[in-house]
Short mmCIF file of C-alpha atoms in Angstrom, two decimals:
data_model
loop_
_atom_site.label_atom_id
_atom_site.label_comp_id
_atom_site.label_asym_id
_atom_site.label_seq_id
_atom_site.Cartn_x
_atom_site.Cartn_y
_atom_site.Cartn_z
CA UNK A 1 -26.49 -20.99 -71.09
CA UNK A 2 -28.11 -19.37 -73.99
CA UNK A 3 -29.35 -15.53 -73.40
CA UNK A 4 -32.89 -16.54 -74.39
CA UNK A 5 -35.25 -17.35 -71.88
CA UNK A 6 -38.01 -18.39 -74.32
CA UNK A 7 -38.28 -19.29 -78.00
CA UNK A 8 -41.09 -18.52 -80.54
CA UNK A 9 -43.06 -21.87 -81.73
CA UNK A 10 -42.87 -23.11 -84.88
CA UNK A 11 -40.04 -21.44 -86.29
CA UNK A 12 -36.10 -21.39 -86.55
CA UNK A 13 -34.27 -19.41 -84.27
CA UNK A 14 -30.70 -18.71 -84.21
CA UNK A 15 -28.93 -18.40 -81.03
CA UNK A 16 -25.27 -17.71 -80.17
CA UNK A 17 -23.43 -18.46 -76.93
CA UNK A 18 -20.07 -16.52 -76.56
CA UNK A 19 -17.39 -18.55 -74.69
CA UNK A 20 -13.57 -18.09 -74.32
CA UNK A 21 -10.86 -20.65 -74.16
CA UNK A 22 -7.55 -19.73 -72.45
CA UNK A 23 -5.58 -22.67 -74.13
CA UNK A 24 -5.79 -25.52 -76.30
CA UNK A 25 -8.40 -28.14 -75.19
CA UNK A 26 -10.91 -30.77 -75.87
CA UNK A 27 -14.54 -31.19 -74.73
CA UNK A 28 -17.86 -32.13 -75.52
CA UNK A 29 -20.61 -29.96 -76.73
CA UNK A 30 -24.13 -30.94 -74.86
CA UNK A 31 -27.67 -29.64 -76.01
CA UNK A 32 -30.71 -29.48 -73.82
CA UNK A 33 -33.24 -27.28 -72.09
CA UNK A 34 -34.88 -26.93 -69.20
CA UNK A 35 -38.87 -27.03 -69.62
CA UNK A 36 -41.61 -26.00 -67.34
CA UNK A 37 -43.53 -28.52 -65.33
CA UNK A 38 -46.79 -29.15 -67.37
CA UNK A 39 -48.08 -32.13 -65.57
CA UNK A 40 -49.89 -34.43 -67.58
CA UNK A 41 -49.95 -32.14 -70.67
CA UNK A 42 -47.84 -32.34 -73.77
CA UNK A 43 -43.78 -31.74 -73.04
CA UNK A 44 -42.32 -29.06 -74.81
CA UNK A 45 -40.04 -29.84 -77.94
CA UNK A 46 -36.95 -28.19 -78.73
CA UNK A 47 -35.19 -29.00 -81.82
CA UNK A 48 -31.38 -28.16 -83.01
CA UNK A 49 -29.74 -27.99 -86.54
CA UNK A 50 -26.44 -26.85 -87.80
CA UNK A 51 -24.64 -26.51 -84.52
CA UNK A 52 -20.75 -25.06 -85.22
CA UNK A 53 -18.15 -23.17 -83.53
CA UNK A 54 -16.75 -19.98 -85.03
CA UNK A 55 -13.54 -18.22 -84.31
CA UNK A 56 -14.32 -14.79 -83.26
CA UNK A 57 -11.84 -11.99 -83.32
CA UNK A 58 -11.26 -9.81 -80.27
CA UNK A 59 -12.30 -6.78 -82.33
CA UNK A 60 -15.64 -8.97 -83.14
CA UNK A 61 -15.95 -9.54 -79.24
CA UNK A 62 -15.35 -6.27 -78.33
CA UNK A 63 -18.06 -4.98 -80.91
CA UNK A 64 -20.72 -7.93 -79.55
CA UNK A 65 -20.13 -6.26 -76.28
CA UNK A 66 -20.81 -2.85 -77.41
CA UNK A 67 -23.97 -3.82 -79.72
CA UNK A 68 -25.58 -5.63 -76.51
CA UNK A 69 -24.96 -2.72 -74.27
CA UNK A 70 -26.77 -0.45 -77.06
CA UNK A 71 -29.57 -2.80 -77.54
CA UNK A 72 -30.22 -2.82 -73.71
CA UNK A 73 -30.88 0.83 -73.99
CA UNK A 74 -34.59 2.57 -74.78
CA UNK A 75 -34.72 5.88 -75.61
CA UNK A 76 -37.93 7.83 -74.47
CA UNK A 77 -38.08 11.53 -75.02
CA UNK A 78 -41.19 11.88 -73.10
CA UNK A 79 -38.98 11.23 -69.97
CA UNK A 80 -37.57 14.56 -70.67
CA UNK A 81 -38.86 18.19 -69.48
CA UNK A 82 -39.54 20.67 -67.03
CA UNK A 83 -42.31 18.94 -65.21
CA UNK A 84 -42.03 16.92 -61.83
CA UNK A 85 -39.58 13.91 -61.82
CA UNK A 86 -38.97 14.28 -65.47
CA UNK A 87 -35.03 14.48 -66.54
CA UNK A 88 -33.79 17.75 -67.20
CA UNK A 89 -33.81 18.35 -71.31
CA UNK A 90 -30.18 19.07 -71.34
CA UNK A 91 -29.28 15.98 -69.49
CA UNK A 92 -31.53 13.62 -71.43
CA UNK A 93 -30.10 15.28 -74.92
CA UNK A 94 -26.47 14.67 -73.79
CA UNK A 95 -27.46 11.05 -72.67
CA UNK A 96 -29.16 10.45 -76.30
CA UNK A 97 -26.21 11.94 -78.09
CA UNK A 98 -23.75 9.54 -76.38
CA UNK A 99 -26.04 6.42 -77.07
CA UNK A 100 -26.63 7.51 -80.91
CA UNK A 101 -22.86 7.62 -81.48
CA UNK A 102 -22.15 4.51 -79.57
CA UNK A 103 -25.00 2.92 -81.79
CA UNK A 104 -22.85 4.09 -85.02
CA UNK A 105 -19.87 2.69 -83.66
CA UNK A 106 -21.35 -0.68 -83.23
CA UNK A 107 -22.68 -0.43 -86.85
CA UNK A 108 -19.46 0.30 -88.27
CA UNK A 109 -17.44 -2.60 -89.70
CA UNK A 110 -13.49 -3.14 -89.58
CA UNK A 111 -12.56 -1.17 -86.55
CA UNK A 112 -10.17 -2.06 -84.13
CA UNK A 113 -10.55 -3.63 -80.53
CA UNK A 114 -9.87 -0.75 -79.05
CA UNK A 115 -12.01 1.39 -81.00
CA UNK A 116 -15.12 -0.49 -79.61
CA UNK A 117 -13.92 -0.72 -76.14
CA UNK A 118 -13.28 3.00 -76.29
CA UNK A 119 -16.92 3.39 -77.41
CA UNK A 120 -18.33 1.35 -74.72
CA UNK A 121 -16.59 3.41 -72.07
CA UNK A 122 -17.87 6.23 -73.18
CA UNK A 123 -21.17 4.80 -73.44
CA UNK A 124 -20.88 3.66 -69.73
CA UNK A 125 -19.77 6.95 -68.63
CA UNK A 126 -22.64 8.63 -70.44
CA UNK A 127 -25.20 6.25 -68.66
CA UNK A 128 -23.75 6.94 -65.12
CA UNK A 129 -23.82 10.77 -65.66
CA UNK A 130 -27.60 10.02 -66.89
CA UNK A 131 -28.24 8.49 -63.60
CA UNK A 132 -26.63 11.05 -61.66
CA UNK A 133 -28.51 13.83 -63.47
CA UNK A 134 -31.80 13.01 -61.55
CA UNK A 135 -34.98 14.37 -62.34
CA UNK A 136 -37.02 17.32 -61.54
CA UNK A 137 -37.69 17.47 -57.65
CA UNK A 138 -40.85 18.81 -55.96
CA UNK A 139 -40.33 22.08 -53.98
CA UNK A 140 -39.93 21.32 -50.22
CA UNK A 141 -41.93 24.23 -49.18
CA UNK A 142 -44.92 23.80 -51.32
CA UNK A 143 -48.00 21.91 -51.30
CA UNK A 144 -49.46 19.72 -54.24
CA UNK A 145 -53.00 18.14 -55.46
CA UNK A 146 -53.42 15.10 -56.72
CA UNK A 147 -56.51 14.56 -59.35
CA UNK A 148 -57.45 11.27 -60.84
CA UNK A 149 -57.47 11.37 -64.46
CA UNK A 150 -60.48 8.51 -64.72
CA UNK A 151 -62.89 10.42 -62.40
CA UNK A 152 -61.66 14.32 -62.25
CA UNK A 153 -62.15 13.87 -58.49
CA UNK A 154 -58.92 14.58 -56.34
CA UNK A 155 -56.98 12.56 -53.75
CA UNK A 156 -58.86 13.61 -50.28
CA UNK A 157 -58.61 12.53 -46.56
CA UNK A 158 -61.31 11.12 -45.04
CA UNK A 159 -60.46 12.08 -41.54
CA UNK A 160 -63.40 10.64 -39.05
CA UNK A 161 -62.44 7.23 -40.83
CA UNK A 162 -58.92 7.65 -41.35
CA UNK A 163 -59.09 6.72 -45.23
CA UNK A 164 -57.71 7.83 -48.54
CA UNK A 165 -60.45 8.74 -50.53
CA UNK A 166 -61.67 10.80 -53.69
CA UNK A 167 -63.13 13.79 -53.05
CA UNK A 168 -64.40 17.35 -54.61
CA UNK A 169 -62.11 19.17 -52.23
CA UNK A 170 -58.27 18.08 -52.48
CA UNK A 171 -55.82 16.90 -49.63
CA UNK A 172 -53.04 19.72 -50.17
CA UNK A 173 -49.78 17.92 -49.81
CA UNK A 174 -46.22 18.04 -49.52
CA UNK A 175 -43.46 15.82 -50.55
CA UNK A 176 -41.06 15.06 -47.77
CA UNK A 177 -37.92 13.08 -48.87
CA UNK A 178 -37.92 9.60 -47.37
CA UNK A 179 -34.84 7.64 -46.06
CA UNK A 180 -34.70 5.37 -49.30
CA UNK A 181 -35.02 7.66 -51.91
CA UNK A 182 -38.77 7.92 -52.21
CA UNK A 183 -41.49 10.52 -50.66
CA UNK A 184 -43.94 10.69 -47.96
CA UNK A 185 -47.09 12.63 -48.82
CA UNK A 186 -48.42 14.89 -45.98
CA UNK A 187 -50.50 17.47 -44.84
CA UNK A 188 -48.19 18.17 -41.68
CA UNK A 189 -50.45 15.73 -39.47
CA UNK A 190 -52.02 13.32 -41.90
CA UNK A 191 -50.24 10.71 -44.38
CA UNK A 192 -51.11 9.00 -47.82
CA UNK A 193 -50.35 5.70 -45.76
CA UNK A 194 -50.54 2.14 -46.41
CA UNK A 195 -51.47 -0.19 -43.26
CA UNK A 196 -49.70 -2.94 -44.63
CA UNK A 197 -51.76 -5.79 -43.53
CA UNK A 198 -52.71 -6.82 -46.96
CA UNK A 199 -51.83 -5.48 -50.44
CA UNK A 200 -54.26 -2.57 -50.36
CA UNK A 201 -55.49 -1.00 -47.31
CA UNK A 202 -54.58 2.73 -47.09
CA UNK A 203 -54.69 4.99 -44.14
CA UNK A 204 -53.96 8.92 -43.18
CA UNK A 205 -52.52 7.84 -39.74
CA UNK A 206 -49.75 8.95 -38.97
CA UNK A 207 -48.31 5.58 -37.61
CA UNK A 208 -48.91 4.04 -41.10
CA UNK A 209 -46.90 6.78 -43.00
CA UNK A 210 -45.53 5.07 -46.31
CA UNK A 211 -42.34 5.96 -48.48
CA UNK A 212 -43.62 5.94 -52.07
CA UNK A 213 -42.39 5.79 -55.32
CA UNK A 214 -43.85 8.84 -57.16
CA UNK A 215 -42.94 8.62 -61.24
CA UNK A 216 -43.64 10.61 -64.53
CA UNK A 217 -46.15 8.57 -66.66
CA UNK A 218 -46.30 10.87 -69.62
CA UNK A 219 -48.59 13.13 -70.98
CA UNK A 220 -48.92 15.30 -68.13
CA UNK A 221 -49.73 12.21 -65.90
CA UNK A 222 -48.00 10.24 -63.01
CA UNK A 223 -48.10 7.18 -60.67
CA UNK A 224 -47.86 6.64 -57.09
CA UNK A 225 -46.71 3.14 -56.46
CA UNK A 226 -44.80 1.04 -53.90
CA UNK A 227 -41.18 0.92 -54.43
CA UNK A 228 -40.93 -2.95 -54.32
CA UNK A 229 -44.02 -3.25 -56.82
CA UNK A 230 -44.62 -0.86 -59.76
CA UNK A 231 -47.81 -2.75 -60.39
CA UNK A 232 -49.23 -1.92 -56.66
CA UNK A 233 -50.31 1.86 -57.56
CA UNK A 234 -52.64 4.14 -55.62
CA UNK A 235 -55.81 3.99 -57.28
CA UNK A 236 -59.65 3.07 -57.15
CA UNK A 237 -61.63 0.21 -58.20
CA UNK A 238 -63.01 0.96 -62.13
CA UNK A 239 -66.42 1.06 -61.03
CA UNK A 240 -65.67 3.10 -58.03
CA UNK A 241 -65.31 6.60 -59.54
CA UNK A 242 -67.35 8.78 -57.38
CA UNK A 243 -66.84 11.31 -54.28
CA UNK A 244 -66.15 9.10 -51.21
CA UNK A 245 -64.87 6.30 -53.24
CA UNK A 246 -62.15 4.47 -51.24
CA UNK A 247 -58.26 4.35 -52.80
CA UNK A 248 -56.39 1.30 -52.44
CA UNK A 249 -52.69 0.49 -53.01
CA UNK A 250 -52.59 -2.62 -55.28
CA UNK A 251 -54.06 -0.87 -58.78
CA UNK A 252 -52.13 -1.87 -61.66
CA UNK A 253 -53.77 -0.25 -65.21
CA UNK A 254 -56.25 2.41 -66.43
CA UNK A 255 -56.93 5.99 -65.52
CA UNK A 256 -57.74 5.45 -62.35
CA UNK A 257 -54.15 5.13 -61.21
CA UNK A 258 -52.93 8.44 -63.55
CA UNK A 259 -52.98 11.40 -61.59
CA UNK A 260 -52.22 15.01 -62.42
CA UNK A 261 -49.92 16.92 -59.92
CA UNK A 262 -50.90 20.51 -59.48
CA UNK A 263 -48.89 23.01 -57.44
CA UNK A 264 -50.87 24.94 -55.20
CA UNK A 265 -50.69 28.67 -55.50
CA UNK A 266 -49.12 30.80 -52.83
CA UNK A 267 -51.71 33.05 -51.37
CA UNK A 268 -51.75 36.63 -52.20
CA UNK A 269 -50.39 38.89 -49.55
CA UNK A 270 -52.31 40.41 -47.05
CA UNK A 271 -52.07 44.82 -48.77
CA UNK A 272 -50.57 46.73 -46.25
CA UNK A 273 -52.43 49.96 -45.54
CA UNK A 274 -51.17 53.38 -45.64
CA UNK A 275 -52.13 56.84 -43.96
CA UNK A 276 -51.61 59.61 -45.72
CA UNK A 277 -51.09 62.92 -44.05
CA UNK A 278 -51.17 66.13 -45.98
CA UNK A 279 -50.37 69.49 -44.33
#
């Protein structure tokens, strides 16, 4: 099967399918495609030209595998930093250095199979180390506020109606680690919850507490979304940006899903009175 799932219209595209034969054999090359069901509309057409078979050396095969691994990695410097849910800079820099090194090897001609395989092994090890490095986590004993970019208002709790809404007074929430790698957001008794009977209704009731994914979105902003669907974010409708506006769990773009997360400063300790006695 060809790796591409779609082709641009009206242009020739070169496609390479790699396969291995373990012994001399005969066979038939069959070309075809599986198109979408377009009903009564015109069916798609795919034309083939200049089909050939070329023997590839083991070194070239190893190089192609390394090149594919490098091509599948996108370096994002904004993912690194000291903010919550960013990757520590040292871990990112080590990872980026390994990716760039592997890219250099993949771009070098006339190396041996072993050279390319060793570079791929180093790259895979770097990928695993990067995953294991994790991100900067919230403090277990701290509370945080969540401010919406679009309105400047905060995530707040409508206690009377058990709703998650925008408000001028923020809910001060703690991050509580969930069982599946996500986070519960709570003030101790109420939660940023999800009812679950549809894709959007939220609740503060403890019975509807929900384990969210919280991710850094760049430029100092964050998203809170369902682990099963990154397009279902906590946010508001575009036209509902005033205090009391309800939050939903199915928003997928715009400034109404972007939040700043700010740690609440610990209260200053009460001054200790002293009594001075002079003789």
